[in-house]
Tab-separated table of C-alpha atoms in Angstrom:
chain	number	residue	atom	x	y	z
A	114	MET	CA	2.383	43.290	-13.764
A	115	SER	CA	5.133	45.407	-15.152
A	116	GLU	CA	8.184	46.892	-13.374
A	117	PRO	CA	9.645	50.293	-14.187
A	118	GLY	CA	10.901	49.978	-17.709
A	119	GLY	CA	8.357	47.480	-19.097
A	120	VAL	CA	8.912	44.502	-18.135
A	121	SER	CA	7.041	42.270	-17.334
A	122	VAL	CA	7.018	40.339	-13.697
A	123	ARG	CA	4.687	36.530	-13.578
A	124	VAL	CA	2.824	37.164	-10.139
A	125	SER	CA	2.094	33.504	-8.789
A	126	PRO	CA	-1.388	32.293	-8.127
A	127	LEU	CA	-0.094	30.614	-5.304
A	128	PRO	CA	-0.848	32.412	-1.758
A	129	ALA	CA	2.020	33.083	0.054
A	130	GLY	CA	3.729	29.802	1.883
A	131	PHE	CA	1.140	27.511	0.180
A	132	ALA	CA	4.238	25.059	0.230
A	133	GLU	CA	4.484	24.854	4.164
A	134	MET	CA	0.886	25.072	5.227
A	135	LEU	CA	-0.595	22.625	6.959
A	136	PRO	CA	-3.547	20.744	6.223
A	137	GLY	CA	-6.539	22.204	7.923
A	138	PRO	CA	-9.175	24.646	6.971
A	139	GLY	CA	-6.406	26.905	5.796
A	140	LEU	CA	-5.094	24.893	3.298
A	141	LEU	CA	-8.305	23.894	1.954
A	142	SER	CA	-9.730	27.857	1.842
A	143	ALA	CA	-5.827	28.543	0.311
A	144	LEU	CA	-7.363	25.598	-2.603
A	145	LEU	CA	-10.750	26.945	-3.294
A	146	SER	CA	-8.971	29.938	-4.014
A	147	VAL	CA	-6.774	29.146	-6.669
A	148	SER	CA	-7.266	28.138	-10.252
A	149	ARG	CA	-4.931	25.488	-11.897
A	150	GLY	CA	-5.303	27.368	-14.998
A	151	ASP	CA	-3.199	29.949	-14.020
A	152	CYS	CA	-0.836	27.570	-12.338
A	153	ASN	CA	2.888	26.572	-14.128
A	154	GLY	CA	4.343	23.072	-14.296
A	155	VAL	CA	5.725	24.110	-11.006
A	156	GLU	CA	2.671	25.708	-9.451
A	157	LEU	CA	1.050	22.538	-9.943
A	158	GLU	CA	3.096	20.246	-8.235
A	159	GLU	CA	2.751	22.254	-5.133
A	160	LEU	CA	-1.111	21.776	-6.179
A	161	VAL	CA	-0.686	18.207	-5.902
A	162	ARG	CA	0.969	18.324	-2.920
A	163	ALA	CA	-1.167	20.224	-0.796
A	164	ARG	CA	-4.191	18.398	-1.551
A	165	ARG	CA	-3.183	15.483	-0.715
A	166	ARG	CA	-1.548	16.829	2.263
A	167	LEU	CA	-5.245	17.893	3.123
A	168	ILE	CA	-6.750	14.226	1.928
A	169	CYS	CA	-4.744	12.643	4.675
A	170	TRP	CA	-5.519	15.130	7.224
A	171	LEU	CA	-9.783	14.319	6.051
A	172	GLU	CA	-8.568	10.736	6.004
A	173	GLU	CA	-7.522	10.786	9.623
A	174	GLY	CA	-10.155	12.655	10.754
A	175	CYS	CA	-12.700	10.204	9.474
A	176	LEU	CA	-10.718	7.388	11.294
A	177	GLY	CA	-11.462	9.105	14.203
A	178	ASP	CA	-15.178	9.300	13.364
A	179	VAL	CA	-15.351	5.435	12.827
A	180	VAL	CA	-14.051	5.563	15.808
A	181	GLU	CA	-16.745	7.149	18.104
A	182	LEU	CA	-19.294	5.374	15.805
A	183	ALA	CA	-17.654	2.107	17.219
A	184	HIS	CA	-18.410	3.520	20.598
A	185	THR	CA	-21.596	4.751	19.804
A	186	PRO	CA	-24.976	2.951	20.258
A	187	PRO	CA	-27.364	2.475	17.759
A	188	GLY	CA	-30.542	4.723	18.177
A	189	LEU	CA	-32.481	7.043	16.340
A	190	ILE	CA	-31.918	10.911	14.673
A	191	ASP	CA	-33.548	12.667	17.545
A	192	ASP	CA	-31.288	10.171	19.718
A	193	PRO	CA	-28.528	11.918	22.618
A	194	ALA	CA	-25.241	11.900	21.793
A	195	VAL	CA	-24.095	8.594	23.976
A	196	ARG	CA	-20.638	6.838	23.615
A	197	VAL	CA	-20.288	3.509	25.713
A	198	GLY	CA	-16.919	1.835	26.626
A	199	PRO	CA	-17.198	-1.500	24.537
A	200	VAL	CA	-16.771	-1.643	21.173
A	201	ASP	CA	-19.525	-2.590	18.884
A	202	PRO	CA	-18.426	-5.504	16.666
A	203	HIS	CA	-20.880	-4.609	14.144
A	204	THR	CA	-19.304	-1.148	13.327
A	205	PRO	CA	-17.970	-2.820	9.750
A	206	ALA	CA	-21.335	-4.113	8.955
A	207	VAL	CA	-22.577	-0.430	9.108
A	208	LEU	CA	-19.879	1.150	7.162
A	209	GLU	CA	-20.695	-1.479	4.458
A	210	PRO	CA	-23.694	-0.161	3.352
A	211	LEU	CA	-23.147	3.220	4.270
A	212	LEU	CA	-19.831	3.643	2.336
A	213	GLY	CA	-20.786	0.980	-0.602
A	214	TRP	CA	-17.163	-0.580	0.402
A	215	THR	CA	-17.123	-4.375	0.494
A	216	ALA	CA	-17.004	-6.416	3.809
A	217	TYR	CA	-13.020	-6.693	3.437
A	218	HIS	CA	-12.572	-2.982	2.953
A	219	ALA	CA	-15.032	-2.528	5.917
A	220	ASP	CA	-13.553	-4.648	7.867
A	221	TRP	CA	-9.387	-3.330	8.037
A	222	TYR	CA	-10.613	0.300	8.156
A	223	ALA	CA	-12.629	-0.110	11.069
A	224	THR	CA	-9.436	-2.058	12.653
A	225	LEU	CA	-7.242	0.226	11.280
A	226	ALA	CA	-9.109	3.230	13.031
A	227	LEU	CA	-9.508	1.319	16.215
A	228	THR	CA	-5.318	0.783	16.061
A	229	LEU	CA	-4.300	4.053	15.437
A	230	THR	CA	-6.421	5.111	19.343
A	231	GLU	CA	-2.991	3.460	20.320
A	232	LEU	CA	-0.198	4.705	17.805
A	233	PRO	CA	-0.511	8.471	19.050
A	234	ARG	CA	2.502	9.769	16.577
A	235	THR	CA	1.740	7.768	13.037
A	236	ARG	CA	-2.057	9.183	13.465
A	237	THR	CA	-0.427	12.238	13.523
A	238	ALA	CA	2.199	12.009	10.879
A	239	LEU	CA	-1.512	11.036	8.616
A	240	ALA	CA	-3.004	14.153	9.673
A	241	ARG	CA	-0.223	16.484	8.622
A	242	GLY	CA	0.473	14.371	5.373
A	243	ASP	CA	3.437	13.012	6.232
A	244	LEU	CA	2.183	9.653	5.629
A	245	GLU	CA	-0.864	8.505	3.731
A	246	ILE	CA	-2.963	6.218	4.680
A	247	GLY	CA	-1.280	2.848	3.070
A	248	GLU	CA	2.059	3.689	4.904
A	249	VAL	CA	-0.516	4.021	8.163
A	250	ARG	CA	-1.994	0.937	7.217
A	251	VAL	CA	1.803	-1.071	7.045
A	252	ILE	CA	2.593	-0.319	10.375
A	253	ALA	CA	-0.272	-0.632	12.395
A	254	GLU	CA	-1.088	-3.854	11.258
A	255	ARG	CA	2.520	-5.043	12.282
A	256	LEU	CA	2.637	-3.032	15.930
A	257	ALA	CA	-1.258	-4.961	15.765
A	258	ASP	CA	0.431	-8.271	16.306
A	259	LEU	CA	2.144	-7.437	20.047
A	260	SER	CA	0.558	-7.891	23.012
A	261	THR	CA	0.562	-4.375	24.555
A	262	GLY	CA	-0.099	-1.264	23.744
A	263	ALA	CA	3.098	-0.514	25.816
A	264	ASP	CA	5.001	-2.411	23.334
A	265	ARG	CA	3.355	-1.173	20.337
A	266	ARG	CA	3.848	2.276	21.568
A	267	LYS	CA	7.684	1.096	22.132
A	268	VAL	CA	8.341	-0.118	18.675
A	269	GLU	CA	6.369	3.849	17.359
A	270	ASP	CA	8.962	5.798	19.159
A	271	ALA	CA	11.797	3.683	17.790
A	272	LEU	CA	10.212	4.181	14.330
A	273	PHE	CA	9.612	7.619	13.942
A	274	PRO	CA	11.007	10.320	12.359
A	275	ASP	CA	13.240	7.896	10.430
A	276	VAL	CA	10.027	5.887	8.907
A	277	LEU	CA	8.575	9.178	7.597
A	278	GLY	CA	11.510	8.787	4.789
A	279	LEU	CA	10.772	5.031	3.655
A	280	ARG	CA	8.103	3.224	1.704
A	281	ALA	CA	6.649	0.081	0.537
A	282	GLY	CA	8.870	-2.917	1.309
A	283	LEU	CA	11.591	-0.796	3.023
A	284	LEU	CA	8.712	0.511	5.427
A	285	ARG	CA	7.760	-2.964	5.744
A	286	MET	CA	11.096	-3.970	6.808
A	287	ARG	CA	11.767	-1.734	8.979
A	288	VAL	CA	8.757	-2.381	10.924
A	289	GLN	CA	9.103	-5.496	11.133
A	290	ALA	CA	12.396	-5.258	12.397
A	291	GLN	CA	11.448	-3.228	15.153
A	292	VAL	CA	8.341	-5.467	15.932
A	293	ILE	CA	11.608	-8.737	16.258
A	294	LYS	CA	13.245	-6.640	18.891
A	295	VAL	CA	10.660	-5.922	21.117
A	296	ASP	CA	8.475	-9.364	20.838
A	297	PRO	CA	10.215	-11.876	18.823
A	298	ASP	CA	7.686	-14.139	19.988
A	299	ALA	CA	4.870	-12.169	18.345
A	300	ALA	CA	6.642	-12.168	15.184
A	301	LEU	CA	7.273	-15.959	14.873
A	302	ALA	CA	3.325	-16.070	15.383
A	303	ARG	CA	2.723	-14.270	12.961
A	304	HIS	CA	4.865	-16.156	10.570
A	305	ARG	CA	3.113	-19.432	12.031
A	306	ARG	CA	-0.243	-18.399	11.162
A	307	ARG	CA	0.875	-17.210	7.422
A	308	VAL	CA	2.193	-20.404	6.624
A	309	ARG	CA	-0.419	-22.396	8.491
A	310	ASP	CA	-3.100	-19.751	5.882
A	311	ARG	CA	-0.909	-20.999	2.897
A	312	GLU	CA	-2.912	-20.995	0.027
A	313	VAL	CA	-3.030	-21.169	-3.788
A	314	GLU	CA	-5.709	-18.125	-5.089
A	315	ILE	CA	-6.804	-17.072	-8.608
A	316	TYR	CA	-8.174	-13.712	-9.555
A	317	PRO	CA	-10.022	-13.573	-12.884
A	318	ALA	CA	-10.341	-10.480	-14.925
A	319	ILE	CA	-12.589	-9.464	-16.999
A	320	ASP	CA	-10.159	-9.101	-20.023
A	321	GLY	CA	-10.174	-12.840	-20.196
A	322	ALA	CA	-6.639	-13.131	-18.208
A	323	ALA	CA	-6.166	-13.992	-14.901
A	324	ASP	CA	-3.619	-13.431	-12.132
A	325	LEU	CA	-2.625	-16.950	-10.240
A	326	ALA	CA	-1.125	-16.361	-6.317
A	327	VAL	CA	0.861	-18.673	-3.914
A	328	ARG	CA	0.702	-16.939	-0.295
A	329	GLY	CA	1.646	-17.838	2.909
A	330	VAL	CA	4.750	-20.235	2.087
A	331	PRO	CA	7.701	-20.059	3.849
A	332	ALA	CA	10.045	-17.306	2.246
A	333	ASP	CA	13.020	-19.361	1.931
A	334	GLN	CA	11.037	-21.932	-0.549
A	335	ALA	CA	9.009	-19.255	-2.163
A	336	ALA	CA	12.864	-17.813	-2.612
A	337	GLU	CA	13.899	-21.304	-4.224
A	338	ALA	CA	10.792	-21.631	-6.545
A	339	TYR	CA	10.942	-18.015	-8.140
A	340	GLY	CA	15.205	-19.007	-8.392
A	341	TYR	CA	14.481	-22.046	-10.234
A	342	VAL	CA	11.546	-20.466	-12.727
A	343	ASP	CA	14.265	-17.530	-13.007
A	344	ALA	CA	17.069	-19.453	-14.115
A	345	ILE	CA	14.984	-21.290	-16.643
A	346	ALA	CA	13.600	-18.025	-17.905
A	347	ARG	CA	17.165	-16.057	-18.253
A	348	THR	CA	18.473	-19.137	-20.378
A	349	MET	CA	15.622	-18.983	-22.639
A	350	LYS	CA	15.854	-15.549	-22.855
A	351	GLN	CA	20.323	-16.093	-23.639
A	352	GLU	CA	19.209	-18.473	-26.062
A	353	GLY	CA	17.055	-16.310	-28.636
A	354	ASP	CA	13.491	-15.975	-27.030
A	355	PRO	CA	12.037	-13.054	-28.098
A	356	ARG	CA	10.004	-13.059	-25.275
A	357	ARG	CA	10.625	-10.778	-22.683
A	358	LEU	CA	11.737	-11.887	-19.060
A	359	GLY	CA	8.057	-11.424	-17.048
A	360	GLN	CA	6.461	-13.361	-19.883
A	361	LEU	CA	9.080	-16.315	-19.696
A	362	ARG	CA	8.873	-16.434	-16.232
A	363	ALA	CA	4.716	-16.314	-16.234
A	364	ASP	CA	4.668	-19.253	-19.233
A	365	ILE	CA	6.963	-21.395	-17.364
A	366	ALA	CA	5.295	-21.139	-14.278
A	367	THR	CA	1.779	-22.002	-15.764
A	368	SER	CA	3.123	-24.389	-17.809
A	369	LEU	CA	5.220	-26.716	-14.961
A	370	LEU	CA	2.083	-26.044	-13.265
A	371	SER	CA	0.060	-27.659	-15.863
A	372	GLY	CA	2.022	-30.312	-16.541
A	373	ARG	CA	2.942	-29.515	-19.704
A	374	THR	CA	6.120	-31.344	-21.016
A	375	HIS	CA	7.200	-27.738	-23.202
A	376	ILE	CA	7.196	-24.344	-22.470
A	377	HIS	CA	3.599	-22.561	-23.628
A	378	ASN	CA	3.214	-19.278	-25.172
A	379	PRO	CA	-0.077	-18.307	-25.001
A	380	ASP	CA	0.089	-15.426	-27.931
A	381	PRO	CA	2.456	-16.455	-30.298
A	382	HIS	CA	1.102	-14.405	-32.967
A	383	ASP	CA	2.827	-11.320	-30.350
A	384	THR	CA	6.424	-12.029	-30.578
A	385	HIS	CA	7.248	-9.105	-32.362
A	386	ASN	CA	6.683	-6.497	-29.079
A	387	CYS	CA	8.188	-8.952	-26.856
A	388	ASP	CA	11.493	-8.100	-26.658
A	389	ARG	CA	10.581	-4.418	-26.716
A	390	HIS	CA	10.809	-4.125	-22.848
A	391	SER	CA	13.181	-6.725	-21.895
A	392	PRO	CA	15.663	-6.188	-19.446
A	393	ASP	CA	19.353	-7.567	-20.141
A	394	PRO	CA	19.068	-11.292	-18.542
A	395	HIS	CA	22.163	-10.054	-16.322
A	396	SER	CA	20.417	-7.258	-14.711
A	397	PRO	CA	19.328	-7.670	-11.110
A	398	ASP	CA	15.656	-8.458	-10.113
A	399	PRO	CA	14.035	-5.682	-8.489
A	400	HIS	CA	12.586	-8.273	-6.078
A	401	GLU	CA	16.293	-8.394	-5.022
A	402	THR	CA	17.409	-4.602	-4.883
A	403	GLY	CA	14.105	-3.476	-3.169
A	404	ASP	CA	13.031	-1.362	-5.938
A	405	THR	CA	9.561	-1.456	-5.459
A	406	ASN	CA	6.748	0.626	-6.014
A	407	GLU	CA	4.339	2.305	-3.532
A	408	SER	CA	1.671	-0.732	-3.439
A	409	GLY	CA	4.794	-3.256	-2.650
A	410	GLY	CA	5.169	-4.416	-6.546
A	411	CYS	CA	8.128	-4.201	-8.449
A	412	GLY	CA	6.781	-1.347	-11.169
A	413	ASP	CA	8.273	-3.185	-13.450
A	414	ASP	CA	6.945	-5.918	-16.205
A	415	ALA	CA	9.579	-8.655	-14.497
A	416	CYS	CA	7.368	-9.585	-11.464
A	417	GLY	CA	4.106	-8.518	-13.190
A	418	GLY	CA	3.472	-4.684	-11.547
A	419	ASP	CA	0.075	-4.298	-9.971
A	420	THR	CA	-0.259	-7.731	-9.104
A	421	CYS	CA	2.916	-8.416	-7.280
A	422	GLY	CA	1.344	-5.947	-4.184
A	423	ARG	CA	-1.704	-7.361	-3.986
A	424	ASP	CA	-2.295	-7.616	-0.443
A	425	ASN	CA	-1.276	-3.789	0.194
A	426	GLY	CA	0.690	-4.744	3.183
A	427	ASP	CA	-2.141	-6.607	5.066
A	428	GLY	CA	-0.272	-9.471	6.329
A	429	GLY	CA	-2.678	-11.793	5.231
A	430	ARG	CA	-6.637	-11.459	4.953
A	431	GLY	CA	-7.246	-13.955	7.398
A	432	ARG	CA	-5.722	-12.031	9.973
A	433	TRP	CA	-6.290	-7.989	9.135
A	434	ARG	CA	-9.875	-8.873	11.125
A	435	PHE	CA	-12.083	-6.130	13.321
A	436	LYS	CA	-11.606	-7.103	16.946
C-alpha cells in the first residue's frame, strides 16, 4: 500500500484487535485467515500467543467432555443421551485406548476434569488462556487434598487473581501456603503420604544413560544430602576439576551410592568440553533462588534440567489417582 508521495506503508496481516481476542470460534476464524508467511517477527509472536490461548480453550472443553463421559453409562451408537449421578470409575480405562494414553496419563486427566468442577475460577482461567493445563493441574492437585468443596473454593478465591502471574515453583509454593492456612491437617497428611511412599527410582533411556531419583524423603534430609554432594563438587571445582558442577554432583552421588572409594568419571575423554558452560562455583544454585522452568526443573545443567521436575507437580504418583 502506498501513501501520497510514493511512501510504501505495510499493512499487517493480523485483523484489528487480534492480540486482545478471547479464545473461541472468532479467534479460530481469525487464525485461519492469516498466513504465517506474511507475518514479521512481532506478528508471529502474536500468532503463537493466540494459538496457545486457543489450545487452552480447547483443553478446557475436552476436560468438560470427560466430565460428561464420566456420568454417561456405556451404550450403543443409537442410544439416547443419558446422564447418571455416580461417576463411572472406569472412565480412565475408556480414555486409554480412545486416545492412546498410558494408564497414568488417563488417570490424572480424568481426575483433573472432575476436580475442576469444584474450581470455577481455575477452569475459567484455563478457558481464557490465562493458565495452561500444567499450571491448572498444580492448583487442582493440591486443592484436592482439602476435605470439602467449600475449603477448595476458599483457597481458590484467595489465590486469584495473583496466581495468574506465577509459574513453576512459585505457583506451587503459593498454593501450598494457602492450603496450610485453610487446613493445616490436610497439608500434614499430604506430607506424611509422601514420606510413607518414599522410593528410589530409575528411568532407563534409549541412549544408554538413565535418570536416578530419590523421591518422598523429608525436605530437610534431602537438603542435607544435596548440600553434602554440592559442597564436595564445589571443592573439587575450586581445585581445578574440569567437569561442570552438574557433572560433578552426578558423579559424586553415583560414586557414593555405588560404594566407590573414588569419584568416578564416566566420560573421561570429554574433559575438553566439560568446562564450557561451567557456572561460577560461588554462584547461587538455581534451587536456592527459585529460578526454575515451567516443568519444575532448574533449566540449567546444574540440576539436570529435564529430570528435575519429572513429576510435573503431581505431588506423588501414588496420590494423584482417579476416584
